[in-house]
Amino acid sequence: MDNLASIIGLLAAALTSLSYIPQLRKALPRGSTEDISLRMLIVLSSGLSLWIVYGVIQKDWVITLANVVGLFFVGAVLVCKVRDL
Amino acid sequence: MDNLASIIGLLAAALTSLSYIPQLRKALPRGSTEDISLRMLIVLSSGLSLWIVYGVIQKDWVITLANVVGLFFVGAVLVCKVRDL
């Protein structure tokens, strides 16, 4: 059962962290972040940062890596949003 | 150290899953989801669903509960996006 859980965890981590790539591509053109919530981006970035701290403390590289990747893309969308303010 | 990790994990789970509330409020008015990526919502919803399966297999109610809450809000934003297509 442990193997199955690891595979599902890896897939879940990949899907959630890579899901922000299409959002980043949509947010790149100037002025195309109007409908994206600034508060969501800030709260989500803080949450992802805490997941990284959690992963490091637990020495769980899947959680750490997934959230580093997620934070990178969410952070990039946040930069686009701030640019458009 | 374990106690600290649990507190950080709980906080991270709360922040990431509740971060979608401001995005849902912004997406509720008809026609206000143009800048939100449909692909991101679909991939993210699948990822959150897999995290729920992972949490159930691992009997980790923090991961299960956080992602049930997250899926509820992301799913609601997805409904708003599909409504506006």
Coordinates of C-alpha atoms in Angstrom, one line a residue:
Chain A
M1 CA 0.0 0.0 0.0
D2 CA 2.9 2.3 0.8
N3 CA 4.2 2.2 -2.9
L4 CA 0.7 3.1 -4.2
A5 CA 0.5 6.1 -1.7
S6 CA 3.9 7.3 -2.9
I7 CA 2.9 7.2 -6.5
I8 CA -0.4 9.0 -5.8
G9 CA 1.4 11.6 -3.7
L10 CA 4.0 12.3 -6.4
L11 CA 1.2 12.6 -9.0
A12 CA -0.9 14.9 -6.8
A13 CA 2.2 17.0 -6.1
A14 CA 3.1 17.3 -9.8
L15 CA -0.5 18.2 -10.8
T16 CA -1.0 20.8 -8.1
S17 CA 2.3 22.5 -8.6
L18 CA 2.4 22.4 -12.4
S19 CA -1.2 23.5 -12.6
Y20 CA -0.1 27.1 -12.3
I21 CA 1.8 27.0 -15.6
P22 CA -1.2 27.6 -17.8
Q23 CA -2.3 30.4 -15.4
L24 CA 1.1 32.0 -15.7
R25 CA 1.0 31.9 -19.5
K26 CA -2.4 33.6 -19.4
A27 CA -1.2 36.2 -17.0
L28 CA 2.0 37.2 -18.9
P29 CA 0.5 39.7 -21.4
R30 CA 0.2 43.1 -19.7
G31 CA -3.2 43.9 -18.3
S32 CA -4.5 40.3 -18.3
T33 CA -4.7 39.7 -14.5
E34 CA -7.8 41.8 -13.7
D35 CA -9.9 38.7 -12.7
I36 CA -7.1 37.1 -10.6
S37 CA -7.4 37.8 -6.8
L38 CA -4.4 39.6 -5.3
R39 CA -5.4 38.4 -1.9
M40 CA -5.6 34.7 -3.1
L41 CA -2.1 35.0 -4.6
I42 CA -0.6 36.5 -1.4
V43 CA -2.3 34.0 1.0
L44 CA -1.5 31.0 -1.4
S45 CA 2.2 32.1 -1.6
S46 CA 2.4 32.2 2.2
G47 CA 0.8 28.8 2.5
L48 CA 3.1 27.3 -0.1
S49 CA 6.1 28.8 1.8
L50 CA 4.9 27.2 5.0
W51 CA 4.5 23.8 3.2
I52 CA 8.2 24.2 2.2
V53 CA 9.2 24.7 5.8
Y54 CA 7.1 21.7 6.8
G55 CA 8.7 19.5 4.2
V56 CA 12.2 20.5 5.2
I57 CA 11.4 19.9 8.9
Q58 CA 9.9 16.5 8.0
K59 CA 12.7 15.8 5.6
D60 CA 10.0 15.0 3.0
W61 CA 11.6 16.0 -0.4
V62 CA 8.3 15.4 -2.3
I63 CA 6.4 18.0 -0.3
T64 CA 9.4 20.4 -0.3
L65 CA 10.0 20.1 -4.1
A66 CA 6.4 20.3 -5.1
N67 CA 5.8 23.5 -3.1
V68 CA 9.1 25.1 -4.3
V69 CA 7.8 24.6 -7.9
G70 CA 4.3 25.7 -6.9
L71 CA 5.7 28.9 -5.2
F72 CA 7.8 29.7 -8.2
F73 CA 4.8 29.8 -10.6
V74 CA 2.4 31.4 -8.1
G75 CA 5.1 34.0 -7.3
A76 CA 5.4 34.7 -11.0
V77 CA 1.7 35.2 -11.4
L78 CA 1.8 37.5 -8.3
V79 CA 4.6 39.6 -10.0
C80 CA 2.3 39.9 -13.1
K81 CA -0.6 40.9 -11.0
V82 CA 1.4 43.6 -9.1
R83 CA 2.8 44.8 -12.4
D84 CA -0.8 45.4 -13.6
L85 CA -2.0 47.3 -10.5
Chain B
M1 CA 10.2 19.2 16.8
D2 CA 7.2 17.1 15.9
N3 CA 4.8 19.5 17.5
L4 CA 6.3 22.5 15.6
A5 CA 5.9 20.5 12.3
S6 CA 2.2 19.8 13.0
I7 CA 1.5 23.4 13.8
I8 CA 3.3 24.6 10.6
G9 CA 1.5 21.8 8.6
L10 CA -1.9 22.8 9.9
L11 CA -1.2 26.5 9.2
A12 CA 0.1 25.7 5.7
A13 CA -3.0 23.6 5.0
A14 CA -5.4 26.3 6.2
L15 CA -3.6 29.1 4.2
T16 CA -3.5 27.1 0.9
S17 CA -7.0 25.7 1.1
L18 CA -8.7 29.0 2.3
S19 CA -6.7 31.1 -0.2
Y20 CA -9.3 30.3 -2.9
I21 CA -12.1 32.1 -1.0
P22 CA -11.1 35.6 -2.2
Q23 CA -10.7 34.2 -5.8
L24 CA -14.2 32.6 -5.6
R25 CA -15.7 35.9 -4.4
K26 CA -14.0 37.7 -7.3
A27 CA -15.3 35.0 -9.8
L28 CA -19.0 35.1 -8.6
P29 CA -20.2 38.0 -10.7
R30 CA -21.1 36.7 -14.2
G31 CA -18.4 37.4 -16.8
S32 CA -15.5 38.0 -14.3
T33 CA -13.4 34.8 -14.9
E34 CA -11.9 35.8 -18.3
D35 CA -8.3 36.0 -16.9
I36 CA -8.6 32.7 -14.9
S37 CA -7.1 29.7 -16.8
L38 CA -9.6 26.9 -17.3
R39 CA -6.7 24.4 -17.8
M40 CA -5.2 25.5 -14.4
L41 CA -8.6 24.9 -12.7
I42 CA -9.0 21.4 -14.2
V43 CA -5.4 20.3 -13.5
L44 CA -5.5 21.8 -10.0
S45 CA -8.9 20.1 -9.2
S46 CA -7.4 16.7 -10.3
G47 CA -4.4 17.3 -8.2
L48 CA -6.4 18.2 -5.1
S49 CA -8.6 15.1 -5.6
L50 CA -5.4 12.9 -5.7
W51 CA -4.2 14.6 -2.5
I52 CA -7.5 13.6 -0.9
V53 CA -7.0 9.9 -2.0
Y54 CA -3.4 10.2 -0.7
G55 CA -4.6 11.6 2.7
V56 CA -7.2 8.8 3.0
I57 CA -4.7 6.0 2.2
Q58 CA -2.2 7.5 4.7
K59 CA -4.9 8.1 7.3
D60 CA -3.7 11.8 7.5
W61 CA -6.8 13.8 8.2
V62 CA -4.9 17.2 7.9
I63 CA -4.0 16.5 4.2
T64 CA -7.5 15.0 3.6
L65 CA -9.5 17.9 5.2
A66 CA -7.3 20.7 3.7
N67 CA -7.7 19.3 0.2
V68 CA -11.4 18.6 0.5
V69 CA -11.8 22.3 1.5
G70 CA -9.5 23.4 -1.3
L71 CA -11.3 21.3 -3.9
F72 CA -14.7 22.7 -2.8
F73 CA -13.5 26.3 -3.5
V74 CA -11.5 25.6 -6.6
G75 CA -14.4 23.5 -7.9
A76 CA -16.7 26.5 -7.3
V77 CA -14.4 28.8 -9.3
L78 CA -14.4 26.1 -12.0
V79 CA -18.2 26.2 -12.1
C80 CA -18.1 30.0 -12.5
K81 CA -15.5 29.7 -15.3
V82 CA -17.6 27.1 -17.2
R83 CA -20.7 29.3 -16.7
D84 CA -18.9 32.2 -18.4
L85 CA -17.6 30.1 -21.4

